[in-house]
Amino acid sequence: MKASPNRSRPRPHRHRQTPAAWLLLALCALLALPAAAEKVKLDPSDWGHPAGENCASCHEKASPGIAEQWHQSAHKTAGVNCMDCHQADAADVDAIEHEGHVIATIVSPKDCGRCHEKEYREQEGSVHAEAYAIIKDRVPALAHNVTGPEMQAAGCDQCHGSQVKVRGDGTLDPATWPNSGIGRINPDGSKGSCSSCHGRHSFSKAQAREPSACVRCHSGPDSPDKEIFEASKHGMIYAAQRDAMNLHADTWVAGQDYTAAPTCVTCHMGAAGKVPATHDVGMRNAWALNTPVSQRQYLVVLDDGSKLELPADTKPPKRGSELTKADGSTAKVKVVATPERRRLVMSTVCLECHSKTMTEGFMRQFDDVVELYNTKFGEPAAAIMAGLYDAGLLTPLPFDEPLEYTYWELWHDEGARARHGASMMSPNHAWWEGMYVVGRNFYSRFLPEARAVAGEQAAALVDAHIDGADDHAWLANQGEGNPILGWMPPPPPEPAASADADAESTAPAPDSQEPAAERAPDADAGSAAVDAEDAAAVAHAGDTATEETTQ
């Protein structure tokens, strides 16, 4: 239970911090994000619940797996037992009686926060904590209509989290439990699940540092980070040098406690140089990559510790103004971080292993891919769909028409894969499994289907969004060949010589009185003489060249 002391040692830092960097680091300090884990402030006398001493002896028979996990945990070493985490008041909505004691099945982030205050505070305000609220109103369109409501519990909720419901007898509704989704709404009102990353009942920090802790959810069409990381240079190095990652270390600062490779935690949460660690996984993301059109984002920190992301093309909110959060509640603005500052934090992590030139160059390439997707595909496709809806040619009901599936997959699956591939250094996912598929389906499926829906209005509702645009100008060059498909147009035939020209070339000169047969020997002799002179000149040139080479 006790957190490890900060054993980081001073060392020379090779990059000079700019004023903007210091400003951003000040923001991190404002958000109270120390570089290493804080010590548990709760006095040890507050754990070691007497009623928990006998739990393990029974569970060693009833559920030996979880008992063994606890025996090998840091909790066991610190003297933290089952009742310290599972204890409940009789008035709690999810309280049940178990072997003569009042307990709660769910150990929520609020329960963990009794000891791990910093981690709870950071997680509480993170985008992970809002994962259920973000998609709550969107779930029925796919999970209920296209498939069936049973899929929500087995699919969507296992990553985003469920709203756990308690039945009249205090037991948990099986339609919402078991669940360890990252944005789970717990019966005590808290959001999230620490075991989503740390895994009960060992709650290992090494497990949470592994990429596998993230890829349970961050995989598949809309968030293909597992596949991308494994195919990237970072993932390749991690797989080859995992034993050098120091995953069980008390502190885990990139460039100090490990240098072998980065993981998901390294870039999105971990400490590196002057950048502190955090349980808020979204602080360093300058772009929104899982939207129809990507936008750079402000990070708005609210006075209750929660955070919002707002598009950077809007006016940033003023300090003290009131905003509505994803769950419908309101809070006041405390501070706003620009996309540039968020990028600066991520780049500072990169600088632990890469030069400034390489880091800036990579970020430029990534930004260029996102802008390409936006201008060539995302913005035109969104405008075409909006026009079809406004004209009443598509119904408001999602997924009742084929074009809606094509559009959904274009940005949600293929477009997300291309953008994520560029952001995480996987050329295969950025191109062959990403932008190539976007382009193929935009031209061969989306546009033809949209024109068919638009009918007589196709020119105004569809073609107007691509005609004249530089990105689509290549379509007008239909006579321009290329061997990529294995065929090229034959070269144009050479002009044929006319019969009159042939006759003139063989006729004697008009002023010549000699028959052609009598002139031929002289002509041949002259030609032979010229040939001999040419041969001698070539031979002499060769001799000269040989002499020069020898010298």
XYZ file of C-alpha atoms in Angstrom:
551
model
C 0.000 0.000 0.000
C 2.865 2.366 0.687
C 4.041 4.178 -2.364
C 7.761 4.140 -3.069
C 9.845 7.176 -2.108
C 11.135 9.412 -4.837
C 14.568 8.039 -5.563
C 15.198 10.051 -8.681
C 18.745 11.374 -8.794
C 19.847 14.694 -10.284
C 21.531 14.434 -13.653
C 22.585 16.798 -16.388
C 19.863 17.445 -18.954
C 20.933 17.761 -22.537
C 18.137 19.993 -23.832
C 17.758 23.628 -22.932
C 14.186 24.427 -21.865
C 12.503 27.279 -23.707
C 10.322 29.846 -21.915
C 7.257 28.111 -23.358
C 8.455 24.817 -21.914
C 8.826 26.327 -18.466
C 5.337 27.786 -18.765
C 3.904 24.375 -19.527
C 5.814 22.741 -16.727
C 4.341 25.383 -14.447
C 0.912 24.245 -15.631
C 1.823 20.698 -14.641
C 2.824 21.944 -11.215
C -0.480 23.780 -10.957
C -2.257 20.497 -11.582
C -0.202 18.879 -8.809
C 1.433 16.162 -10.862
C 4.712 15.191 -9.142
C 7.240 13.208 -11.166
C 7.107 10.101 -8.982
C 4.458 8.358 -6.931
C 3.499 10.113 -3.723
C 3.742 8.408 -0.401
C 0.482 7.135 0.988
C -0.584 9.735 3.516
C -3.005 7.532 5.416
C -1.509 6.257 8.655
C -0.766 2.501 8.628
C -2.974 2.146 11.692
C -5.917 2.802 9.361
C -5.452 -0.482 7.523
C -5.066 -4.085 8.600
C -8.815 -4.451 9.349
C -9.286 -7.133 12.053
C -12.234 -8.665 10.220
C -10.064 -9.255 7.161
C -7.572 -11.566 8.816
C -9.589 -14.687 8.087
C -10.718 -13.844 4.529
C -7.725 -15.406 2.817
C -8.008 -18.776 4.600
C -11.512 -19.262 3.221
C -10.786 -17.878 -0.248
C -7.729 -20.101 -0.589
C -10.277 -22.907 -0.936
C -13.155 -21.068 -2.638
C -11.134 -18.959 -5.086
C -7.455 -19.890 -4.788
C -6.437 -17.819 -7.806
C -7.387 -14.453 -6.370
C -6.052 -15.463 -2.948
C -2.659 -16.207 -4.469
C -2.670 -12.907 -6.355
C -3.200 -11.077 -3.080
C -0.463 -13.114 -1.357
C 2.003 -11.934 -4.018
C 0.878 -8.301 -3.972
C 2.356 -5.143 -2.493
C -0.881 -4.862 -0.502
C -0.125 -8.098 1.342
C 3.434 -6.923 2.033
C 2.110 -3.643 3.456
C -0.484 -5.430 5.616
C -3.536 -4.426 3.596
C -6.187 -7.143 3.653
C -9.498 -7.848 1.909
C -11.689 -5.887 4.319
C -9.542 -2.786 3.996
C -10.722 -2.502 0.393
C -14.127 -4.235 0.451
C -15.549 -2.849 3.704
C -18.869 -1.000 3.412
C -21.491 0.722 5.528
C -24.880 -0.901 5.858
C -26.422 2.226 4.324
C -24.367 1.911 1.107
C -26.546 1.102 -1.896
C -24.398 -1.876 -2.846
C -23.759 -3.181 0.683
C -24.342 -6.900 1.258
C -23.798 -9.239 4.195
C -21.052 -11.786 3.654
C -19.939 -14.273 6.298
C -21.215 -11.999 9.035
C -19.611 -8.832 7.672
C -20.947 -5.933 5.590
C -19.005 -5.622 2.358
C -19.299 -4.206 -1.185
C -18.396 -6.304 -4.196
C -17.049 -3.327 -6.145
C -13.883 -1.584 -4.997
C -14.259 1.805 -6.657
C -11.688 4.522 -7.372
C -13.131 6.384 -4.392
C -12.239 3.398 -2.195
C -8.715 3.278 -3.642
C -8.469 7.023 -3.113
C -8.509 6.608 0.644
C -4.818 5.769 0.318
C -3.904 6.752 -3.244
C -5.120 10.342 -3.189
C -3.024 11.755 -6.034
C -3.853 8.953 -8.450
C -7.562 9.189 -7.640
C -7.591 12.957 -8.139
C -5.874 12.699 -11.531
C -7.998 9.797 -12.744
C -11.204 11.472 -11.595
C -10.656 14.389 -13.960
C -9.379 12.404 -16.937
C -10.939 11.548 -20.277
C -10.916 7.913 -19.142
C -13.336 8.733 -16.334
C -15.762 10.185 -18.909
C -15.537 7.201 -21.268
C -19.054 5.984 -20.452
C -20.638 9.443 -20.500
C -19.071 10.245 -23.891
C -20.825 7.404 -25.713
C -23.931 6.901 -23.549
C -26.296 8.564 -26.019
C -24.621 6.998 -29.056
C -24.690 3.354 -28.016
C -28.276 2.467 -29.047
C -27.670 3.300 -32.715
C -25.166 0.457 -33.091
C -25.320 -1.887 -30.110
C -29.146 -1.916 -29.938
C -30.423 -1.268 -33.463
C -27.826 -2.840 -35.743
C -27.185 -5.805 -33.433
C -29.081 -6.044 -30.143
C -28.998 -4.636 -26.591
C -27.255 -7.757 -25.294
C -24.124 -6.608 -27.109
C -23.805 -3.470 -25.012
C -22.796 -5.393 -21.895
C -20.478 -7.785 -23.718
C -18.988 -5.216 -26.093
C -19.196 -1.456 -25.582
C -19.406 -1.484 -21.791
C -16.404 -3.739 -21.269
C -14.129 -0.935 -22.451
C -16.115 2.254 -21.898
C -17.705 1.045 -18.684
C -21.257 0.338 -17.570
C -23.568 2.172 -15.229
C -23.615 -0.509 -12.563
C -27.112 -1.117 -11.186
C -27.929 -2.686 -7.840
C -30.924 -4.962 -7.413
C -33.272 -4.833 -4.429
C -31.385 -7.500 -2.491
C -28.094 -5.599 -2.805
C -26.699 -7.830 -5.516
C -25.450 -6.369 -8.776
C -27.523 -6.509 -11.952
C -25.871 -9.013 -14.351
C -26.786 -6.749 -17.273
C -24.241 -4.240 -15.904
C -21.851 -6.436 -13.902
C -19.156 -7.851 -14.071
C -17.483 -4.841 -15.618
C -14.080 -3.172 -15.389
C -14.571 -0.555 -18.104
C -12.404 2.514 -17.730
C -15.367 4.905 -17.374
C -17.615 2.700 -15.263
C -20.224 4.517 -13.157
C -20.009 2.915 -9.722
C -22.836 2.621 -7.181
C -21.052 5.121 -4.917
C -21.110 7.697 -7.740
C -17.425 7.559 -8.588
C -16.283 7.040 -12.173
C -13.778 4.558 -13.492
C -12.102 1.325 -12.571
C -8.542 1.095 -11.276
C -8.578 -2.642 -12.027
C -9.093 -1.868 -15.713
C -5.336 -1.267 -15.931
C -3.914 -2.741 -12.727
C -5.872 -5.967 -12.561
C -7.296 -7.233 -9.313
C -6.150 -8.624 -6.912
C -2.430 -8.095 -7.423
C -2.779 -4.452 -8.563
C 0.681 -4.586 -10.095
C 2.328 -1.373 -11.301
C 4.447 -3.459 -13.696
C 1.288 -4.850 -15.296
C -0.092 -1.341 -15.832
C 3.159 -0.259 -17.501
C 2.901 -3.032 -20.090
C 1.308 -2.218 -23.476
C -1.017 -5.185 -22.882
C -2.766 -3.193 -20.136
C -3.932 -0.711 -22.779
C -4.526 -2.884 -25.825
C -7.423 -4.779 -24.257
C -9.478 -1.757 -25.353
C -7.149 0.139 -27.673
C -7.360 -2.318 -30.544
C -9.689 -2.902 -33.450
C -11.124 -0.562 -36.084
C -11.707 2.663 -34.165
C -8.655 2.582 -31.905
C -6.127 0.297 -33.607
C -3.251 1.118 -31.280
C -2.299 -2.484 -30.477
C -1.653 -3.358 -34.085
C 0.052 -0.044 -34.781
C 2.363 -0.169 -31.762
C 3.423 -3.744 -32.488
C 4.194 -2.817 -36.115
C 6.066 0.367 -35.200
C 9.777 0.796 -34.545
C 8.962 1.454 -30.894
C 6.985 -1.783 -30.620
C 9.693 -3.774 -32.372
C 12.349 -2.499 -29.966
C 10.088 -3.116 -26.964
C 9.505 -6.737 -27.991
C 13.247 -7.278 -28.443
C 14.327 -5.538 -25.227
C 11.433 -6.063 -22.824
C 13.762 -7.569 -20.225
C 15.588 -4.232 -20.002
C 12.421 -2.221 -19.307
C 12.746 -2.276 -15.482
C 8.961 -2.619 -15.222
C 8.957 -3.406 -11.492
C 11.002 -0.330 -10.496
C 9.726 1.903 -7.709
C 10.158 4.954 -9.933
C 9.836 4.740 -13.711
C 11.248 7.829 -15.391
C 12.113 7.541 -19.085
C 15.779 8.182 -19.763
C 16.609 7.506 -16.126
C 15.037 4.281 -14.882
C 14.805 2.738 -18.346
C 16.019 3.558 -21.859
C 15.295 0.406 -23.867
C 12.001 1.458 -25.473
C 8.805 3.409 -24.824
C 5.401 1.944 -24.035
C 1.928 3.513 -24.133
C 2.456 4.733 -20.567
C 5.784 6.344 -21.464
C 4.314 8.716 -24.009
C 0.846 9.351 -22.607
C 1.284 9.172 -18.824
C 4.879 8.563 -17.773
C 7.517 10.802 -16.257
C 10.356 11.970 -18.511
C 12.908 14.623 -17.649
C 11.004 17.639 -16.332
C 7.637 16.174 -17.344
C 5.822 14.599 -14.378
C 3.840 11.381 -14.404
C 0.057 11.533 -14.378
C -2.987 9.273 -14.320
C -4.695 11.647 -16.764
C -4.000 9.861 -20.030
C -5.313 12.613 -22.324
C -3.281 15.642 -21.245
C -0.651 15.396 -23.986
C -2.885 14.887 -27.051
C -2.950 17.926 -29.336
C -5.298 16.345 -31.939
C -8.640 14.542 -31.835
C -8.046 11.520 -34.082
C -11.331 9.591 -33.745
C -13.685 12.147 -35.256
C -15.001 12.676 -38.821
C -12.660 15.668 -39.152
C -9.676 16.036 -36.824
C -9.306 19.226 -34.836
C -6.591 20.554 -32.587
C -7.848 20.807 -29.024
C -7.678 23.096 -26.036
C -7.428 21.334 -22.677
C -9.720 23.109 -20.225
C -9.077 22.412 -16.543
C -12.109 23.032 -14.334
C -12.213 24.042 -10.701
C -13.526 20.634 -9.590
C -10.478 18.881 -11.074
C -12.269 17.611 -14.175
C -11.224 18.513 -17.709
C -12.803 19.224 -21.071
C -11.438 19.331 -24.601
C -12.636 22.060 -26.945
C -11.737 22.567 -30.630
C -8.965 25.087 -31.159
C -10.867 26.926 -33.900
C -13.267 28.246 -31.255
C -12.568 31.061 -28.839
C -11.053 29.677 -25.626
C -13.237 30.086 -22.543
C -12.267 32.702 -19.983
C -11.100 31.820 -16.518
C -14.057 31.663 -14.154
C -16.628 31.044 -16.878
C -18.988 28.113 -16.379
C -19.031 25.120 -18.733
C -21.218 22.028 -19.018
C -19.404 18.694 -18.722
C -20.114 15.418 -20.520
C -22.292 14.151 -17.676
C -24.455 17.302 -17.721
C -23.047 18.903 -14.563
C -21.280 22.286 -14.620
C -17.980 23.649 -13.332
C -15.898 26.806 -13.696
C -12.787 27.203 -15.843
C -9.527 27.222 -13.897
C -6.901 27.216 -16.678
C -6.706 26.526 -20.430
C -3.789 24.803 -22.195
C -3.410 25.396 -25.937
C -2.724 22.575 -28.425
C 0.809 23.964 -28.806
C 1.485 23.555 -25.097
C 0.086 20.030 -25.124
C 2.333 19.182 -28.081
C 5.281 20.635 -26.207
C 4.784 18.204 -23.334
C 4.627 15.209 -25.677
C 7.705 16.439 -27.549
C 9.598 16.820 -24.287
C 9.044 13.114 -23.660
C 10.400 12.326 -27.145
C 13.535 14.350 -26.422
C 14.642 11.829 -23.817
C 15.643 9.536 -26.683
C 15.547 11.656 -29.857
C 17.068 14.901 -31.063
C 15.064 18.092 -31.374
C 15.435 17.992 -35.173
C 14.112 14.437 -35.410
C 11.253 15.141 -33.002
C 10.138 18.267 -34.836
C 10.438 16.508 -38.188
C 8.299 13.585 -37.049
C 5.637 15.876 -35.607
C 5.569 17.798 -38.901
C 5.020 14.572 -40.863
C 2.238 13.510 -38.503
C 0.496 16.900 -38.735
C 0.756 16.815 -42.535
C -1.039 13.450 -42.684
C -3.856 14.711 -40.464
C -4.237 17.854 -42.575
C -4.234 15.740 -45.752
C -6.987 13.522 -44.376
C -9.019 16.544 -43.303
C -8.856 18.540 -46.524
C -8.972 15.748 -49.093
C -11.420 13.326 -47.490
C -12.811 14.285 -44.084
C -14.165 17.757 -44.824
C -15.632 16.990 -48.291
C -17.271 13.771 -47.048
C -18.767 15.520 -44.000
C -20.104 18.344 -46.189
C -21.628 15.875 -48.662
C -23.370 13.941 -45.882
C -24.679 17.147 -44.288
C -26.078 18.274 -47.628
C -27.855 14.968 -48.204
C -29.403 15.102 -44.716
C -30.459 18.729 -45.131
C -32.083 17.932 -48.479
C -34.068 15.096 -46.936
C -32.369 12.510 -49.163
C -31.102 10.606 -46.112
C -33.237 9.901 -43.062
C -32.019 11.115 -39.653
C -32.035 7.494 -38.408
C -28.431 6.197 -38.406
C -27.462 3.070 -40.333
C -30.737 2.471 -42.163
C -29.107 3.311 -45.511
C -25.985 1.791 -47.132
C -24.232 5.147 -47.584
C -24.192 5.678 -43.825
C -22.158 2.491 -43.308
C -19.720 3.535 -46.016
C -19.274 6.970 -44.452
C -18.944 5.559 -40.908
C -16.199 3.164 -41.932
C -14.460 5.857 -43.994
C -13.705 8.056 -40.974
C -14.330 5.836 -37.941
C -12.350 2.815 -39.103
C -10.112 3.600 -42.064
C -9.536 7.276 -41.342
C -8.780 6.623 -37.680
C -6.316 3.889 -38.632
C -4.451 6.200 -41.022
C -4.218 9.013 -38.494
C -3.198 6.750 -35.628
C -0.640 5.041 -37.861
C 0.997 8.381 -38.631
C 0.973 9.375 -34.966
C 2.671 6.171 -33.783
C 5.235 5.512 -36.529
C 3.659 2.583 -38.370
C 4.041 3.254 -42.112
C 1.946 0.198 -43.003
C -1.051 1.434 -41.015
C -0.592 5.026 -42.134
C -0.600 3.942 -45.790
C -1.656 0.459 -46.921
C -4.117 -0.197 -44.102
C -4.961 3.462 -43.641
C -4.894 6.278 -46.168
C -4.827 3.968 -49.208
C -8.058 2.334 -48.006
C -9.553 5.767 -47.299
C -8.750 6.917 -50.830
C -9.923 3.700 -52.444
C -13.265 3.739 -50.695
C -13.761 7.491 -51.049
C -13.471 7.293 -54.838
C -14.871 3.815 -55.534
C -17.657 3.578 -52.933
C -18.504 6.793 -51.127
C -18.728 9.185 -54.098
C -20.677 6.792 -56.395
C -23.104 5.928 -53.579
C -23.536 9.594 -52.648
C -24.224 10.511 -56.288
C -26.817 7.746 -56.503
C -28.573 9.080 -53.383
C -28.420 12.667 -54.660
C -29.795 11.751 -58.088
C -30.451 14.856 -60.173
C -28.908 17.009 -57.439
C -25.547 15.182 -57.569
C -23.725 18.096 -59.192
C -24.723 20.506 -56.427
C -24.651 18.148 -53.429
C -21.671 15.948 -54.298
C -19.501 17.053 -57.184
C -19.394 20.679 -56.070
C -17.291 19.615 -53.072
C -14.535 18.039 -55.163
C -14.634 19.754 -58.579
C -11.892 22.346 -58.891
C -10.090 21.185 -55.733
C -6.365 20.626 -56.218
C -6.507 17.350 -54.256
C -8.911 15.850 -56.794
C -7.551 17.467 -59.986
C -5.844 14.208 -60.982
C -9.226 12.767 -61.977
C -9.315 15.082 -64.993
C -6.065 13.676 -66.441
C -7.679 10.584 -67.903
C -5.204 10.281 -70.763
C -2.180 10.173 -68.467
C -0.762 6.648 -68.271
C 1.239 4.892 -65.583
C 2.588 1.308 -65.482
C 1.362 0.628 -61.914
C -1.581 -1.502 -63.090
C 0.529 -3.431 -65.594
C -0.748 -1.694 -68.710
C 0.339 1.355 -70.609
C -1.172 2.883 -73.753
C 0.913 1.983 -76.832
C 3.171 4.753 -78.133
C 1.789 6.743 -81.086
C 2.922 5.334 -84.487
C 5.719 7.123 -86.338
C 4.548 9.021 -89.457
C 4.879 6.859 -92.628
C 7.195 8.121 -95.474
C 5.293 9.113 -98.679
C 5.870 7.375 -102.075
C 6.924 10.690 -103.726
C 9.573 11.214 -101.040
C 10.978 7.724 -101.699
C 11.152 8.397 -105.423
C 12.964 11.693 -104.959
C 15.544 10.099 -102.674
C 16.577 7.576 -105.403
C 16.427 9.871 -108.488
C 19.657 11.473 -109.853
C 20.193 15.151 -109.435
C 18.538 17.150 -112.210
C 21.795 18.662 -113.480
C 23.707 15.379 -113.650
C 24.181 13.878 -117.134
C 25.912 10.685 -115.964
C 23.980 7.494 -115.513
C 23.592 6.386 -111.928
C 25.475 3.167 -112.605
C 28.548 5.092 -113.820
C 28.591 7.357 -110.753
C 28.195 4.596 -108.191
C 31.825 3.472 -108.032
C 33.038 7.014 -107.385
C 30.407 7.443 -104.705
C 31.339 4.148 -103.096
C 34.996 5.028 -103.220
C 34.294 8.391 -101.663
C 32.265 6.758 -98.918
C 35.026 4.230 -98.303
C 37.554 7.032 -98.054
C 35.432 8.876 -95.531
C 34.944 5.694 -93.552
C 38.685 5.046 -93.482
C 39.383 8.583 -92.296
C 36.743 8.235 -89.577
C 38.171 4.909 -88.416
C 41.680 6.378 -88.259
C 40.413 9.326 -86.238
C 38.609 7.038 -83.792
C 41.699 4.824 -83.428
C 43.899 7.879 -82.850
C 41.449 9.160 -80.226
C 41.593 5.789 -78.533
C 45.380 5.849 -78.487
C 45.347 9.341 -77.023
C 42.855 8.312 -74.371
C 45.022 5.279 -73.524
C 48.111 7.454 -73.220
C 46.284 9.938 -70.975
C 44.977 7.114 -68.814
C 48.443 5.587 -68.522
C 49.968 8.908 -67.600
